[in-house]
XYZ file of C-alpha atoms in Angstrom:
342
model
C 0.000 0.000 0.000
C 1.079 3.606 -1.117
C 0.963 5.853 1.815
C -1.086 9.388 0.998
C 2.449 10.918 1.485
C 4.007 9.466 -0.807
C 1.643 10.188 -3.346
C 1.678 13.891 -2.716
C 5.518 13.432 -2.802
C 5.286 12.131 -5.955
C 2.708 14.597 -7.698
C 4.527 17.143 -6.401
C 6.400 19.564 -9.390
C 9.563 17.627 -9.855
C 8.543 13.778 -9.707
C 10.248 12.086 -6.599
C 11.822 9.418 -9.261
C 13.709 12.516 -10.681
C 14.489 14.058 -7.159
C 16.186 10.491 -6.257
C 17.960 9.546 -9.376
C 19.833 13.475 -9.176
C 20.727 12.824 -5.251
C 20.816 9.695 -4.756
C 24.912 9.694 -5.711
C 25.591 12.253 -3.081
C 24.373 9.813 -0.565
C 27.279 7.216 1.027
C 27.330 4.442 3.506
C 29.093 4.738 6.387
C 30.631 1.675 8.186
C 32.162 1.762 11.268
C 34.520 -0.927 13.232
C 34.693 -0.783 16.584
C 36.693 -2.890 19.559
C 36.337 -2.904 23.567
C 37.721 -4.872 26.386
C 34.423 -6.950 28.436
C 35.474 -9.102 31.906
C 34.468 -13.026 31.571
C 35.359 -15.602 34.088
C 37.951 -16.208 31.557
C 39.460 -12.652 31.906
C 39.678 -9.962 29.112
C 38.102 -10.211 25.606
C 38.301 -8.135 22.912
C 34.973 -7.208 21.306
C 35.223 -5.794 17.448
C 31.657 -4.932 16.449
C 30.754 -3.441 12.582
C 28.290 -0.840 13.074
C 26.129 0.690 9.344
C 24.892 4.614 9.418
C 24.665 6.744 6.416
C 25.687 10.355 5.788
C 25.695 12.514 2.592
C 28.908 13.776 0.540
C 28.622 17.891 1.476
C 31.459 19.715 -0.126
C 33.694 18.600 -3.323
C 36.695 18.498 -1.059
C 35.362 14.839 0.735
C 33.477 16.381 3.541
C 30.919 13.738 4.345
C 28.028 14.867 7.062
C 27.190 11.549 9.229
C 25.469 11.319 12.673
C 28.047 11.489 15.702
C 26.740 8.303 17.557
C 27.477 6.247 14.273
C 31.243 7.272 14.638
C 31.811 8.467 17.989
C 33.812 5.289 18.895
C 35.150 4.109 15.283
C 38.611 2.391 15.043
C 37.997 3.020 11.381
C 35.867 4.533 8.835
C 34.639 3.642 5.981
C 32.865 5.578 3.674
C 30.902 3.378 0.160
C 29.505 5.458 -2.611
C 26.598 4.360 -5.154
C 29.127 3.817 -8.016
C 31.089 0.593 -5.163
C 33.484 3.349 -4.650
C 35.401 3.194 -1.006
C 37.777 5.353 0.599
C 38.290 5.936 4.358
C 38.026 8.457 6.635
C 38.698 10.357 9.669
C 36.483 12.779 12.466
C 37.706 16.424 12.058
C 34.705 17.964 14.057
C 32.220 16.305 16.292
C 28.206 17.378 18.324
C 27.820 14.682 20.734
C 25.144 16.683 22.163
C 23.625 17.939 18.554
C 24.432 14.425 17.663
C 26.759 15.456 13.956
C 29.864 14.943 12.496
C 32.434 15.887 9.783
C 34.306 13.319 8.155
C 36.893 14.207 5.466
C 37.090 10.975 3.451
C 40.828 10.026 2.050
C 39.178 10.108 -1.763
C 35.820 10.721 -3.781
C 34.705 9.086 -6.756
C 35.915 10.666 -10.555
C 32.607 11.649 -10.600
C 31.359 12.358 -7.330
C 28.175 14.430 -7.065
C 27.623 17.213 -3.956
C 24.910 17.708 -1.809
C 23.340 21.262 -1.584
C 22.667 21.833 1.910
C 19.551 24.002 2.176
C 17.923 26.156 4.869
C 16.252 24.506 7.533
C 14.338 27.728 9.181
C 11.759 27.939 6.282
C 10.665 24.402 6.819
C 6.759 24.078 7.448
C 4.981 21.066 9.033
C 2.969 19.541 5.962
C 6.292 19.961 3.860
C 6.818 17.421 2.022
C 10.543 15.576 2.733
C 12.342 12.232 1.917
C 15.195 10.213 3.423
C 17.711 8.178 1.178
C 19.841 5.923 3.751
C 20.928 2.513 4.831
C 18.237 0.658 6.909
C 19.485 -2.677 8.734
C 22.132 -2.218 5.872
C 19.694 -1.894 2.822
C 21.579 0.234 0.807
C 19.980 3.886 -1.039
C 16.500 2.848 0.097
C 13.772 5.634 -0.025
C 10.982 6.938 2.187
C 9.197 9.538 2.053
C 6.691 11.557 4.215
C 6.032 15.107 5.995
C 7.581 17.449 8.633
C 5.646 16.729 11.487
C 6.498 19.304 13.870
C 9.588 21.122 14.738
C 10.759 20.821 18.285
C 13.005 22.869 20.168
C 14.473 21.699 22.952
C 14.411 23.743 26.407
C 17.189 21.389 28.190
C 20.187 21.559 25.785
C 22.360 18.786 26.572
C 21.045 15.478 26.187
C 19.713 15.893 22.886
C 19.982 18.181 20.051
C 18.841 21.957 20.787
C 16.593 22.654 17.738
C 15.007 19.196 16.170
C 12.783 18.434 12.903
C 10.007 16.121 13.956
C 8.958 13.543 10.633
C 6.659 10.930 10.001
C 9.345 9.479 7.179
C 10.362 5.932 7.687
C 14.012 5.901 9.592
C 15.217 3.176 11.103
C 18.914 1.503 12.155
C 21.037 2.527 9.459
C 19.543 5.636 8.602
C 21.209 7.477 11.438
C 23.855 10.205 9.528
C 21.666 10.263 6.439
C 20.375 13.289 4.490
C 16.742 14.635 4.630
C 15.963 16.120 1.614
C 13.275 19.056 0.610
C 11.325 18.972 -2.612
C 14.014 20.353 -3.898
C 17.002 18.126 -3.230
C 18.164 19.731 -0.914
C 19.769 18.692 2.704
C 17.506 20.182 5.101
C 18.388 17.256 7.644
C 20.325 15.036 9.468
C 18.791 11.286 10.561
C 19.312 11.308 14.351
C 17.054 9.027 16.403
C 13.488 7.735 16.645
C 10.763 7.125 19.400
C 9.506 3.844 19.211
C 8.634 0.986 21.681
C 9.006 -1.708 19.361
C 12.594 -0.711 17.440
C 10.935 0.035 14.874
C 9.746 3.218 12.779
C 6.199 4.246 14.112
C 6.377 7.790 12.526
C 8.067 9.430 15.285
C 11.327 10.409 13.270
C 14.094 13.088 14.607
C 16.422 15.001 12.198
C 18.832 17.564 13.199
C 18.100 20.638 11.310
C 20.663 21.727 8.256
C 21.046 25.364 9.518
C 22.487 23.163 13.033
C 24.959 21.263 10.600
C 26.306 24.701 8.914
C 26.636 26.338 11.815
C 28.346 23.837 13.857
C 30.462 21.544 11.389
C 31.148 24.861 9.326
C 30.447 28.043 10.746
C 32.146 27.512 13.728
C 33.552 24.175 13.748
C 35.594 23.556 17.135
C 39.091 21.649 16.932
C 38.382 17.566 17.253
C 40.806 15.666 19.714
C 38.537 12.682 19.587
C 36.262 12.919 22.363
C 32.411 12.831 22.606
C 31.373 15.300 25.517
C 27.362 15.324 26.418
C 26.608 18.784 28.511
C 25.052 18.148 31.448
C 22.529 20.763 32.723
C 22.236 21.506 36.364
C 18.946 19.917 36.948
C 20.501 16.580 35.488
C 23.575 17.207 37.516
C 21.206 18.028 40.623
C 20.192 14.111 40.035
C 23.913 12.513 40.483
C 24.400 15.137 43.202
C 26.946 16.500 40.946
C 28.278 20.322 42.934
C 27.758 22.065 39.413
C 25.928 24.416 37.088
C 26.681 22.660 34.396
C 29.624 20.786 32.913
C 30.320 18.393 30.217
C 30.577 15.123 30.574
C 33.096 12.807 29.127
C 31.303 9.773 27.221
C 33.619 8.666 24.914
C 37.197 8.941 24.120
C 38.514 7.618 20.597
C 41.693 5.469 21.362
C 45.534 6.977 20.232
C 43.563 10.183 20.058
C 45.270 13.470 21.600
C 42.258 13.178 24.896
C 43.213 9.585 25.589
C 46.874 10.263 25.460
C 46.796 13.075 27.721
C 44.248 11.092 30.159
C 40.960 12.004 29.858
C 39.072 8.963 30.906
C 35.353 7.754 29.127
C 32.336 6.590 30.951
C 31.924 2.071 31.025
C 28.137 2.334 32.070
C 25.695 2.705 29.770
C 22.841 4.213 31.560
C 18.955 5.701 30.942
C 18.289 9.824 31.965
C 15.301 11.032 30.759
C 14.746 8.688 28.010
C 18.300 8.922 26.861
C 21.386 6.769 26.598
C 24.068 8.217 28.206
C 27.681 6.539 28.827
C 28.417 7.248 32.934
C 31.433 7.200 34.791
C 33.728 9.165 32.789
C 35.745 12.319 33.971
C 32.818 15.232 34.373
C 34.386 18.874 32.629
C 33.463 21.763 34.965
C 35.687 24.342 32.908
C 37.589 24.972 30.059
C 40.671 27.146 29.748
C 39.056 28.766 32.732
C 35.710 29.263 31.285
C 32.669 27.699 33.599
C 31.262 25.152 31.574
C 27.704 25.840 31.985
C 28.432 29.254 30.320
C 28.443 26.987 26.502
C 28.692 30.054 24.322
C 31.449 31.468 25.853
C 32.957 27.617 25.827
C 32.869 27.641 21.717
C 33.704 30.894 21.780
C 37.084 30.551 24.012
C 37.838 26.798 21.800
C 36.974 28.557 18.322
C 40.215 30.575 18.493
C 42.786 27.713 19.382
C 44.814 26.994 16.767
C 47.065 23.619 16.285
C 49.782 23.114 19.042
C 47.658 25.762 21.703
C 46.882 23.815 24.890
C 43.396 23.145 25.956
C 43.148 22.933 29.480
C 39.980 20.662 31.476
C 39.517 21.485 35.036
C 37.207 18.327 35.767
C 35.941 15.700 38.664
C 36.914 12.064 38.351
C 35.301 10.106 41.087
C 33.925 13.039 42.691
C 37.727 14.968 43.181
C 38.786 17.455 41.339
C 41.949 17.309 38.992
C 42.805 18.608 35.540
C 44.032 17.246 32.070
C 45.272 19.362 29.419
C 45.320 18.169 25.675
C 47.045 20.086 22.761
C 45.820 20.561 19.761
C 46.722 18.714 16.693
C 47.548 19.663 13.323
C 44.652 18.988 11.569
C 42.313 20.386 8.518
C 40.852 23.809 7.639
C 37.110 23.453 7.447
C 36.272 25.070 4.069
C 33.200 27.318 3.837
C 30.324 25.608 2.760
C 28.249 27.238 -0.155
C 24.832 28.540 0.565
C 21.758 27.234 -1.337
C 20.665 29.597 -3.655
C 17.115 31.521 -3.312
């Protein structure tokens, strides 16, 4: 059965079977290989897992947007294209908490097609969207649908501030991959779903394009390969944490400049508020002497750093108070990305 938005999708001015064959190429697969250490009566094993998310090719130098959960804790990346082309890639900026990332892959196909990543703020409920991605691993599959709602979120922190709410099919595998207008343009980012059964029931989350520009782009803060969830002070209240605010450490990508100057990850996954969030890593009360609750003046203070400046993490690890400081490596320019035109 055809769903009613799908038909409107597809009587729409530009037929959705023309809208998919001209973006469809800009869309990649992401896989991800991962490895921890789990305690058996036996001792230590080592636990590689293979994780699929999607993401979307965003700039013609290799900049790939994907979802930061889907490569958060990668020992490698992989990036496939439509054509079978593969080339990996690496994290050069990373929103745990608005749940993005930048990936600059090592190569792009000779003919490699670019996403135009549109504006977010003029999106409607009733607007008609689709989502190319990779559900349970099903390669450039299509659904299609409407913005439900958009959300913004009054407790930044343990999900994305500014959300748009869609009754399009997403499901495991999708997460990183593109939302597209009638258009063809990127207006959003797969992020997570509400469901009690694991499956889509039409309550489908996608952080907005204007959140990608301006945080992967427009002010992208230096990577050192951690994932840091802010913690608000009523969540804090909860773990009788003495704070305002701080940032908590959830993951920490191994050989990366964090985990070699010691900044330790969280081991238990745990529930708050409906969310998933890694506990038991080293909790970030300042940075470079800026409170951590005060998150604008946080970017702000990181934004200027260059390669080889010092960051320094006042923090609480097991409850006392210590510090780590990580410099910053040499790493890429984030190019401007175009804006979509009127």
């Amino acid at each position: 059965m055809i769903s009613l938005a799908l038909l409107a999708l597809v009587s729409s001015a530009v037929p959705l079977e023309e809208l998919f064959v001209k973006v469809d190429p800009t869309v990649v697969t992401v896989r991800v290989a991962t490895k921890s250490l789990t305690e058996n009566s036996s001792g230590a094993v080592m636990v590689v897992a293979l994780i699929t998310g999607s993401g979307v090719l965003v700039h013609p130098d290799g900049f790939v947007v994907t979802a930061a959960h889907v490569v958060e804790a990668a020992e490698l990346v992989e990036v496939h294209w439509l054509d079978g082309f593969k080339a990996k890639a690496k994290v050069v900026s990373l929103s745990r908490t608005e749940d993005i990332a930048l990936l600059k892959v090592e190569a792009t196909p000779p003919k490699a097609v670019v996403a135009v990543v549109g504006d977010s703020s003029v999106l409607k409920p009733g607007q008609r969207l689709f989502a190319i991605g990779a559900p349970y691993g099903l390669e450039h599959s299509l659904t299609a649908g409407v913005v439900s709602a958009l959300r913004d979120n009054d407790r930044p922190g343990l999900m994305p501030r500014h959300l748009v709410q869609t009754d399009v099919p997403l499901n495991q595998g999708n997460s990183g991959g593109p939302l597209f207008n009638e258009k063809g343009e990127v207006v959003g980012i797969a992020s997570f779903m509400l469901s009690q059964s694991g499956g889509s029931v039409g309550l489908n989350f996608a952080v907005p394009s204007n959140t990608v520009r301006t945080r992967l782009f427009d002010e992208a803060l230096p990577y050192i390969g951690v994932g840091l969830r802010f913690i608000p002070r009523d969540v804090a209240e909860i773990f009788n944490w003495p704070l305002e605010g701080g940032f908590l450490v959830e993951t920490v990508r191994p050989q990366s400049p964090a985990e070699v100057a010691g900044l330790r990850a969280g081991a238990v996954a745990s529930e708050v508020g409906g969310n998933r969030v890694q506990l038991g890593g080293d909790l970030i009360v300042s940075v470079n002497g800026v409170p951590a609750f005060e998150t604008t003046k946080v970017a702000q203070a990181l934004r200027v750093l260059k390669a080889g400046d010092v960051i320094r993490y006042d923090l609480l690890r097991g409850g006392k108070p210590g510090h780590v400081e990580v410099p910053i490596p040499a790493g890429l320019t984030v190019p401007a990305l175009p804006k979509p035109k009127k």
